[in-house]
mmCIF file with all atom_site columns, C-alpha atoms in Angstrom:
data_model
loop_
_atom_site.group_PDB
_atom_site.id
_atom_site.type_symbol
_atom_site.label_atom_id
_atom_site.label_alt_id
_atom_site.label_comp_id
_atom_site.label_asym_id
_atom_site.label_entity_id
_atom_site.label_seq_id
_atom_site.pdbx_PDB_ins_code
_atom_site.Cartn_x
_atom_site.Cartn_y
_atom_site.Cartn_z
_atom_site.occupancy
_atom_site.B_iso_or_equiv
_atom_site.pdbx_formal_charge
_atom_site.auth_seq_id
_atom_site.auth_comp_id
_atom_site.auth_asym_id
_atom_site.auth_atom_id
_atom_site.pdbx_PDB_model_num
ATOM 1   C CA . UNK A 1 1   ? 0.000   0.000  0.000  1.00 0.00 ? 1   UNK A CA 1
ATOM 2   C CA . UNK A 1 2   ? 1.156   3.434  -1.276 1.00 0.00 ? 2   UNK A CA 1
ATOM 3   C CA . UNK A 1 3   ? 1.711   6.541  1.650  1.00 0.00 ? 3   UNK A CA 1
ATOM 4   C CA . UNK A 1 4   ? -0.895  7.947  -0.239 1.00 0.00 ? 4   UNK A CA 1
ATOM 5   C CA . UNK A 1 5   ? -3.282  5.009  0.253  1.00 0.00 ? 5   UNK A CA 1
ATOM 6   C CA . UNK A 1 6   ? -2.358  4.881  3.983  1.00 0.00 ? 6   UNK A CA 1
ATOM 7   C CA . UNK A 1 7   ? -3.111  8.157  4.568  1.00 0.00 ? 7   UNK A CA 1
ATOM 8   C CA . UNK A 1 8   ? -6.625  8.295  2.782  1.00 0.00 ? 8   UNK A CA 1
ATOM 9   C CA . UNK A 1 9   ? -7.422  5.119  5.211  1.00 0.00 ? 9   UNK A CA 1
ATOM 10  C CA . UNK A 1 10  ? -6.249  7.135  7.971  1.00 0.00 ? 10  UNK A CA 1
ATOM 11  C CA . UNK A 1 11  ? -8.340  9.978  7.094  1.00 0.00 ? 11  UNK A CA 1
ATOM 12  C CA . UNK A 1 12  ? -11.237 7.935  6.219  1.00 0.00 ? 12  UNK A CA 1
ATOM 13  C CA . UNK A 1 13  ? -11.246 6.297  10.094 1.00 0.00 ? 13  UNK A CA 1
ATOM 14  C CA . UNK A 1 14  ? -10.766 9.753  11.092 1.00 0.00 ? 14  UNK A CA 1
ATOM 15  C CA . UNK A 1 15  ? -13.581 10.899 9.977  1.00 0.00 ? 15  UNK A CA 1
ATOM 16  C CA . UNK A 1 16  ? -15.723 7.852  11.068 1.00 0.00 ? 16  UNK A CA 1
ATOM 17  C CA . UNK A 1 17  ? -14.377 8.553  14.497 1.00 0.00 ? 17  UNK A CA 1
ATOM 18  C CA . UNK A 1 18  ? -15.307 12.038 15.111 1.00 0.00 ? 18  UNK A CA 1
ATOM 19  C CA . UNK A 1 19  ? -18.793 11.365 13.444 1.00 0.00 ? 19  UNK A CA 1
ATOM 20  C CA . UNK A 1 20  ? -19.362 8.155  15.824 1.00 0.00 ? 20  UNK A CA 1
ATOM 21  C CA . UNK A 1 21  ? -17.834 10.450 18.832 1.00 0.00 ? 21  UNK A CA 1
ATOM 22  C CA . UNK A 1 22  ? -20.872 13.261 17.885 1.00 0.00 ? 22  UNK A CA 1
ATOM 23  C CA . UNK A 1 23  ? -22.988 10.555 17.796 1.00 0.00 ? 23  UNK A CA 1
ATOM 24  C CA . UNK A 1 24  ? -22.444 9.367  21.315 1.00 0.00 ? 24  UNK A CA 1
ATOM 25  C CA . UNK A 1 25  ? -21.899 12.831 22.680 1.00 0.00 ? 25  UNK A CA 1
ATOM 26  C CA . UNK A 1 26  ? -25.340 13.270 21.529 1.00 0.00 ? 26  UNK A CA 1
ATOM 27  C CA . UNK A 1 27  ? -26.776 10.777 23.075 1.00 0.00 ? 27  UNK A CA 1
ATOM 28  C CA . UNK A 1 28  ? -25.006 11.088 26.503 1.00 0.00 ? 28  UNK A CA 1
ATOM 29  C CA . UNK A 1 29  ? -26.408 14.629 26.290 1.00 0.00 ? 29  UNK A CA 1
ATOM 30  C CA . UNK A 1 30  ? -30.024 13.085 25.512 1.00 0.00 ? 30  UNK A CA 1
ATOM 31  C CA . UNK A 1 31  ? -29.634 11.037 28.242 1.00 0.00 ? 31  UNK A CA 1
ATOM 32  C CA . UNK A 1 32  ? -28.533 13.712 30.792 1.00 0.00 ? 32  UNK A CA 1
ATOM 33  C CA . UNK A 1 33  ? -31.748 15.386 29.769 1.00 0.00 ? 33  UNK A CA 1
ATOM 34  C CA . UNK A 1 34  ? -33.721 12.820 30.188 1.00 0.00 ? 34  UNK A CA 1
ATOM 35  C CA . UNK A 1 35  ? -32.946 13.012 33.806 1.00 0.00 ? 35  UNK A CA 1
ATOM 36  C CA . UNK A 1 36  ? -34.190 16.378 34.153 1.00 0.00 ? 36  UNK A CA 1
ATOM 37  C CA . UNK A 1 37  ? -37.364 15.391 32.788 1.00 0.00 ? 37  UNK A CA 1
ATOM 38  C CA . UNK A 1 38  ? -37.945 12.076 35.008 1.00 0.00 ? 38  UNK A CA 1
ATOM 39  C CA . UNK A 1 39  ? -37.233 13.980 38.210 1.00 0.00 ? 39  UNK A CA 1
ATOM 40  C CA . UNK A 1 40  ? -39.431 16.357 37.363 1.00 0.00 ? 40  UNK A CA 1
ATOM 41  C CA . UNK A 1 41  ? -42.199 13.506 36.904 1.00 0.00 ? 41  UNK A CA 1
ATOM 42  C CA . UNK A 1 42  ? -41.008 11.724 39.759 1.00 0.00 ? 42  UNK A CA 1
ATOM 43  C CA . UNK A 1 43  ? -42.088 14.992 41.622 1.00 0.00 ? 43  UNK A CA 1
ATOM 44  C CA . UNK A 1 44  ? -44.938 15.370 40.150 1.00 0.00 ? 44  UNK A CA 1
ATOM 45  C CA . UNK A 1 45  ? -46.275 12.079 40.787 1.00 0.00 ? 45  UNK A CA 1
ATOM 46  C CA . UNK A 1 46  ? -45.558 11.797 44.420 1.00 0.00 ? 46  UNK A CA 1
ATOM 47  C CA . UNK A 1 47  ? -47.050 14.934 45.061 1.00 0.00 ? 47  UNK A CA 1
ATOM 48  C CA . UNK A 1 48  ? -50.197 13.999 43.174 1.00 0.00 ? 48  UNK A CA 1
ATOM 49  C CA . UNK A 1 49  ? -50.541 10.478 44.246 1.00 0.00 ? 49  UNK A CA 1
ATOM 50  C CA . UNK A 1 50  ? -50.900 9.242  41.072 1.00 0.00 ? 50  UNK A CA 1
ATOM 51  C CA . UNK A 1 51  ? -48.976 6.315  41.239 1.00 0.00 ? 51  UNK A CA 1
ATOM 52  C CA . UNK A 1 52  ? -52.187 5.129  43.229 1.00 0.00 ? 52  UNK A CA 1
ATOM 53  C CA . UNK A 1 53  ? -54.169 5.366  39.821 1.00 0.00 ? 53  UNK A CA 1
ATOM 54  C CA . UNK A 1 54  ? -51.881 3.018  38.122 1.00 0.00 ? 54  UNK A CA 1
ATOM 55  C CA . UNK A 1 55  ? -51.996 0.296  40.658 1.00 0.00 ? 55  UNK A CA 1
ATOM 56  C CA . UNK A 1 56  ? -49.026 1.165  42.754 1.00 0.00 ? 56  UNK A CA 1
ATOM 57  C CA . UNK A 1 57  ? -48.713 1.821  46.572 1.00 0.00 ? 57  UNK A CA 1
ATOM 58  C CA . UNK A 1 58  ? -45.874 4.173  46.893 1.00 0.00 ? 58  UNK A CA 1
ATOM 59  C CA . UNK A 1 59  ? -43.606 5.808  44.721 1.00 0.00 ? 59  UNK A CA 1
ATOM 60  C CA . UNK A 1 60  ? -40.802 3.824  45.844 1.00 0.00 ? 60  UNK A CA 1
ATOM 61  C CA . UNK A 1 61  ? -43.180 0.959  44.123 1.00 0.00 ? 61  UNK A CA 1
ATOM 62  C CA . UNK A 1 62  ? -43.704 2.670  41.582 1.00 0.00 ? 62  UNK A CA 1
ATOM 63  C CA . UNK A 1 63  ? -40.023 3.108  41.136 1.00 0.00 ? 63  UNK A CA 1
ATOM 64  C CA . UNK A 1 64  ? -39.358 -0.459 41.503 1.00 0.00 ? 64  UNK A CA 1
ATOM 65  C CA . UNK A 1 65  ? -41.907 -2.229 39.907 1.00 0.00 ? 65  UNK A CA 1
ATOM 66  C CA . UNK A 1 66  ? -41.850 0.151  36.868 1.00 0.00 ? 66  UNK A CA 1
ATOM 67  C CA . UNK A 1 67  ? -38.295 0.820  36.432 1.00 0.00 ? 67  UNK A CA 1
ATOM 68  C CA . UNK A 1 68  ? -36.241 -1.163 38.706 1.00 0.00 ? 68  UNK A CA 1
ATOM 69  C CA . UNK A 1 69  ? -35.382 1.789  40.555 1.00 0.00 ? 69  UNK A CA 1
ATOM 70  C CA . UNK A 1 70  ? -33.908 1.184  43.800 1.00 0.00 ? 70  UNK A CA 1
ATOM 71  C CA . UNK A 1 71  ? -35.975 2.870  46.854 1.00 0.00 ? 71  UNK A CA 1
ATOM 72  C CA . UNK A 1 72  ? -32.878 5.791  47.519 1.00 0.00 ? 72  UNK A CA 1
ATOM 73  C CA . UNK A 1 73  ? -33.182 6.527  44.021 1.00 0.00 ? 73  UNK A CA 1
ATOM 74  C CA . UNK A 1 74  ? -36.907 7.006  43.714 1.00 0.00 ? 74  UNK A CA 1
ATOM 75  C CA . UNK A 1 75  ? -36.486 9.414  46.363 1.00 0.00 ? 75  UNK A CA 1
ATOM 76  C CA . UNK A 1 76  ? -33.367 11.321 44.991 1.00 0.00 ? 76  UNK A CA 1
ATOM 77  C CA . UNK A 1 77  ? -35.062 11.351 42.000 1.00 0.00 ? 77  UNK A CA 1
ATOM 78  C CA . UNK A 1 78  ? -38.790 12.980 43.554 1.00 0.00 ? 78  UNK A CA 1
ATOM 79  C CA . UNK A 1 79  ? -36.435 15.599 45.746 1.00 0.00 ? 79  UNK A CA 1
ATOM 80  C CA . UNK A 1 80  ? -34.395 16.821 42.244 1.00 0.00 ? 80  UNK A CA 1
ATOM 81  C CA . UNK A 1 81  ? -37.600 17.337 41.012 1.00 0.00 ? 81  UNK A CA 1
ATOM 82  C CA . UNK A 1 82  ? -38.971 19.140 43.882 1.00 0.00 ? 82  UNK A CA 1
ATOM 83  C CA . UNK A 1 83  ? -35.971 21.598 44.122 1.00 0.00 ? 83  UNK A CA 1
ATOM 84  C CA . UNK A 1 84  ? -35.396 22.125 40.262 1.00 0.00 ? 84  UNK A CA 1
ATOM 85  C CA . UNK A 1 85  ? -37.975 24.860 40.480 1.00 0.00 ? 85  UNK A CA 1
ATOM 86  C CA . UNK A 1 86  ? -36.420 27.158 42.781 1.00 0.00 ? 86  UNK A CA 1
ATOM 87  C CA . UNK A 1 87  ? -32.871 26.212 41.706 1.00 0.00 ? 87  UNK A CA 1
ATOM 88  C CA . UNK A 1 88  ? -32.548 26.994 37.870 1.00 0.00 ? 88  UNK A CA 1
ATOM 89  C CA . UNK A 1 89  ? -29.436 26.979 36.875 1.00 0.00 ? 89  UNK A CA 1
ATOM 90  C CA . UNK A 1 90  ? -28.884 23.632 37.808 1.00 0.00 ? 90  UNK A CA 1
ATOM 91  C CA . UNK A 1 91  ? -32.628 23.084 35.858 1.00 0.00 ? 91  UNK A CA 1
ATOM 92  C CA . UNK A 1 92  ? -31.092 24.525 32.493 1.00 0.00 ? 92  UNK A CA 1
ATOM 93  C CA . UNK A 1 93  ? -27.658 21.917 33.638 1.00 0.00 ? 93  UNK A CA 1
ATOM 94  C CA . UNK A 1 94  ? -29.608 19.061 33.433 1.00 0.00 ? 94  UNK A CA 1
ATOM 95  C CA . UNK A 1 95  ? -32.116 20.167 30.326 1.00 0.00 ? 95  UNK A CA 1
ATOM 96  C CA . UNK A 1 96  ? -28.849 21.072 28.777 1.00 0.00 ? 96  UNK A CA 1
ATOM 97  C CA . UNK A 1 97  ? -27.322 17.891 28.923 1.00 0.00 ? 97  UNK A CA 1
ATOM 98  C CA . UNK A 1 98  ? -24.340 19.628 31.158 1.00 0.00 ? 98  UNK A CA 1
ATOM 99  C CA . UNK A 1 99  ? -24.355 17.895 34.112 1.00 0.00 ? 99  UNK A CA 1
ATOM 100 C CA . UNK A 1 100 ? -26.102 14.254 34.939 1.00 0.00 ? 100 UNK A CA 1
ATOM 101 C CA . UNK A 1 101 ? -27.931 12.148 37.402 1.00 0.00 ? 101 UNK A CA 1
ATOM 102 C CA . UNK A 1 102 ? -24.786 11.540 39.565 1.00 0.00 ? 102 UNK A CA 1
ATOM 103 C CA . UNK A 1 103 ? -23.458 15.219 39.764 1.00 0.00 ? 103 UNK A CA 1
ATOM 104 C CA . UNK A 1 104 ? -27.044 16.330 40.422 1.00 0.00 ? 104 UNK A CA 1
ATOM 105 C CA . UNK A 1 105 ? -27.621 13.879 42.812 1.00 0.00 ? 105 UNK A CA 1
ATOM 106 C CA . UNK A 1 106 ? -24.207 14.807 44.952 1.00 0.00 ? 106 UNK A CA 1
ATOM 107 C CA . UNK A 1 107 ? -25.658 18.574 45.202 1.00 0.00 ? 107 UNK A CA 1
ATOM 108 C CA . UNK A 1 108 ? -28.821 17.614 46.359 1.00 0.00 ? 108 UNK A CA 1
ATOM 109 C CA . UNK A 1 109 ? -26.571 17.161 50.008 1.00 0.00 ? 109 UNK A CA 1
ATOM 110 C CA . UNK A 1 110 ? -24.466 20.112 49.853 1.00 0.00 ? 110 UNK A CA 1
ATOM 111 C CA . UNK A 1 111 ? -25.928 22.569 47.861 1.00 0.00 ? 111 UNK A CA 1
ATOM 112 C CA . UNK A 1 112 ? -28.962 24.998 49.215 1.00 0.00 ? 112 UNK A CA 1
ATOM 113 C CA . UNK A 1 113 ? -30.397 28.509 47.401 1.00 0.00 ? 113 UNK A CA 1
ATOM 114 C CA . UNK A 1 114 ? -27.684 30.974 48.195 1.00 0.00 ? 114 UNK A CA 1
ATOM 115 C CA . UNK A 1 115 ? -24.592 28.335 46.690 1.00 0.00 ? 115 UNK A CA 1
ATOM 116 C CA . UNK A 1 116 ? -26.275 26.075 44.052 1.00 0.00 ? 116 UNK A CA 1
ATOM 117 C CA . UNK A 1 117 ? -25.082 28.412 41.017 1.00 0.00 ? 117 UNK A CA 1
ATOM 118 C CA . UNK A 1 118 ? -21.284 27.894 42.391 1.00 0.00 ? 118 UNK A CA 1
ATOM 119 C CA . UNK A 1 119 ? -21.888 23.973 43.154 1.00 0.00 ? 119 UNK A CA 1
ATOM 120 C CA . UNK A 1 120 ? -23.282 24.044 39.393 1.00 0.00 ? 120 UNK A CA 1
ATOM 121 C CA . UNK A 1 121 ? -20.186 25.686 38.316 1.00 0.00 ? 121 UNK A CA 1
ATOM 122 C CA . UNK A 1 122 ? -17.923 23.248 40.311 1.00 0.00 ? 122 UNK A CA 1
ATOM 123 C CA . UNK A 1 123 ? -19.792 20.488 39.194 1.00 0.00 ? 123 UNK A CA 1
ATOM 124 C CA . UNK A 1 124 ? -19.277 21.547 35.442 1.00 0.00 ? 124 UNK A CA 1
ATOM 125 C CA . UNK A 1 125 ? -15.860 21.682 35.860 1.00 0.00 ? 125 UNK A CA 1
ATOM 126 C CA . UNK A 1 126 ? -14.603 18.193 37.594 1.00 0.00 ? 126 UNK A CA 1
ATOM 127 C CA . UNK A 1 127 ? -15.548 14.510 37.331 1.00 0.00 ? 127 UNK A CA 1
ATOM 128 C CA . UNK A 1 128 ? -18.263 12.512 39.595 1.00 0.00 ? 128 UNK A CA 1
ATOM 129 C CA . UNK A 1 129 ? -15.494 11.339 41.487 1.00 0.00 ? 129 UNK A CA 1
ATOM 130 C CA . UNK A 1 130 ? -13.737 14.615 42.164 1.00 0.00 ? 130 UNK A CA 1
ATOM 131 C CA . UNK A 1 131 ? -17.477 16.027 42.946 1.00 0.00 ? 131 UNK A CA 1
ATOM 132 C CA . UNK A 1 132 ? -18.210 13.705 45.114 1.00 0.00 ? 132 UNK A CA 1
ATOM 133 C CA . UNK A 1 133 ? -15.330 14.065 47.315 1.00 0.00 ? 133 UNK A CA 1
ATOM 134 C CA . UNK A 1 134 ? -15.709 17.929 47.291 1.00 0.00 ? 134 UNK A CA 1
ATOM 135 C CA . UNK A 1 135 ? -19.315 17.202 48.693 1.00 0.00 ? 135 UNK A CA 1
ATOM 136 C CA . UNK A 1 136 ? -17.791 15.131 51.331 1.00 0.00 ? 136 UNK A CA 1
ATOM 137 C CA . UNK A 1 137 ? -15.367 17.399 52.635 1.00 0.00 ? 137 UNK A CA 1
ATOM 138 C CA . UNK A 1 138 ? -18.152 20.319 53.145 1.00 0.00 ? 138 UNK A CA 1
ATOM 139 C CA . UNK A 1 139 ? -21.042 20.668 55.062 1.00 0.00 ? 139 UNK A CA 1
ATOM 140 C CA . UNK A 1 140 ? -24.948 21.006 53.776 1.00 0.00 ? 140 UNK A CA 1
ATOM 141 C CA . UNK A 1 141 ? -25.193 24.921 52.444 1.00 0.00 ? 141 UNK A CA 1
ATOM 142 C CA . UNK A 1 142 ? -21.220 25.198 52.275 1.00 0.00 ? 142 UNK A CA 1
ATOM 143 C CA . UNK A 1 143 ? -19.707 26.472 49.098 1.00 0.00 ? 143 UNK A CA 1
#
């Protein structure tokens, strides 16, 4: 095979790679949104009780049975929802496809009104990992 030949292949894997890598990076950011808009159902539904209309209990069955939820995460997920109304820049975060489930899950501890925006920022800016330990090191409503 010619250099010339070589480098077309290279070019033409190239180019498969980056569209394949906008491809997932799409869907990662679909996904991230989707988050936003199940905690905000989650919410909804334990406030309204409708999880009673559809044959379910509790919303921790409802989590369960329906999506094989565990119980912690049914209620992470109803408390995100609950607090994405008064807290929306880490709303637009999540509908954005910026930050997901596990960063927005680690600020529900720490974060309160007055330092959400900054814990969004931090959030934006390090991995779960590094978040998470960042959350453990402070105390609720410290930025």
């Amino acid at each position: 095979m010619s250099d010339n030949d070589h480098r077309k292949d290279h070019t033409r894997a190239h180019r498969k790679a980056v569209a394949l890598h906008r491809n997932i990076s799409t869907a990662v950011k679909l996904s991230r949104a989707a988050v936003r808009v199940i905690a905000v159902g989650f919410a909804e539904m334990e406030f309204t009780k409708h999880f009673r209309e559809i044959g379910y209990a509790s919303l921790v069955e409802y989590g369960e049975q329906a999506f094989g939820y565990s119980p912690s995460k049914s209620r992470q997920l109803a408390a995100l929802g609950r607090k994405l109304p008064g807290w929306p820049v880490l709303d637009e975060a999540l509908a954005s496809g910026e930050l997901g489930w596990t960063k927005a899950r680690s600020l529900l501890s720490v974060a309160n009104d007055d330092t959400i925006a900054e814990w969004v920022e931090r959030a934006k800016g390090v991995n779960s990992r590094e978040l998470e330990a960042q959350v453990a090191e402070c105390l609720p409503g410290d930025a």
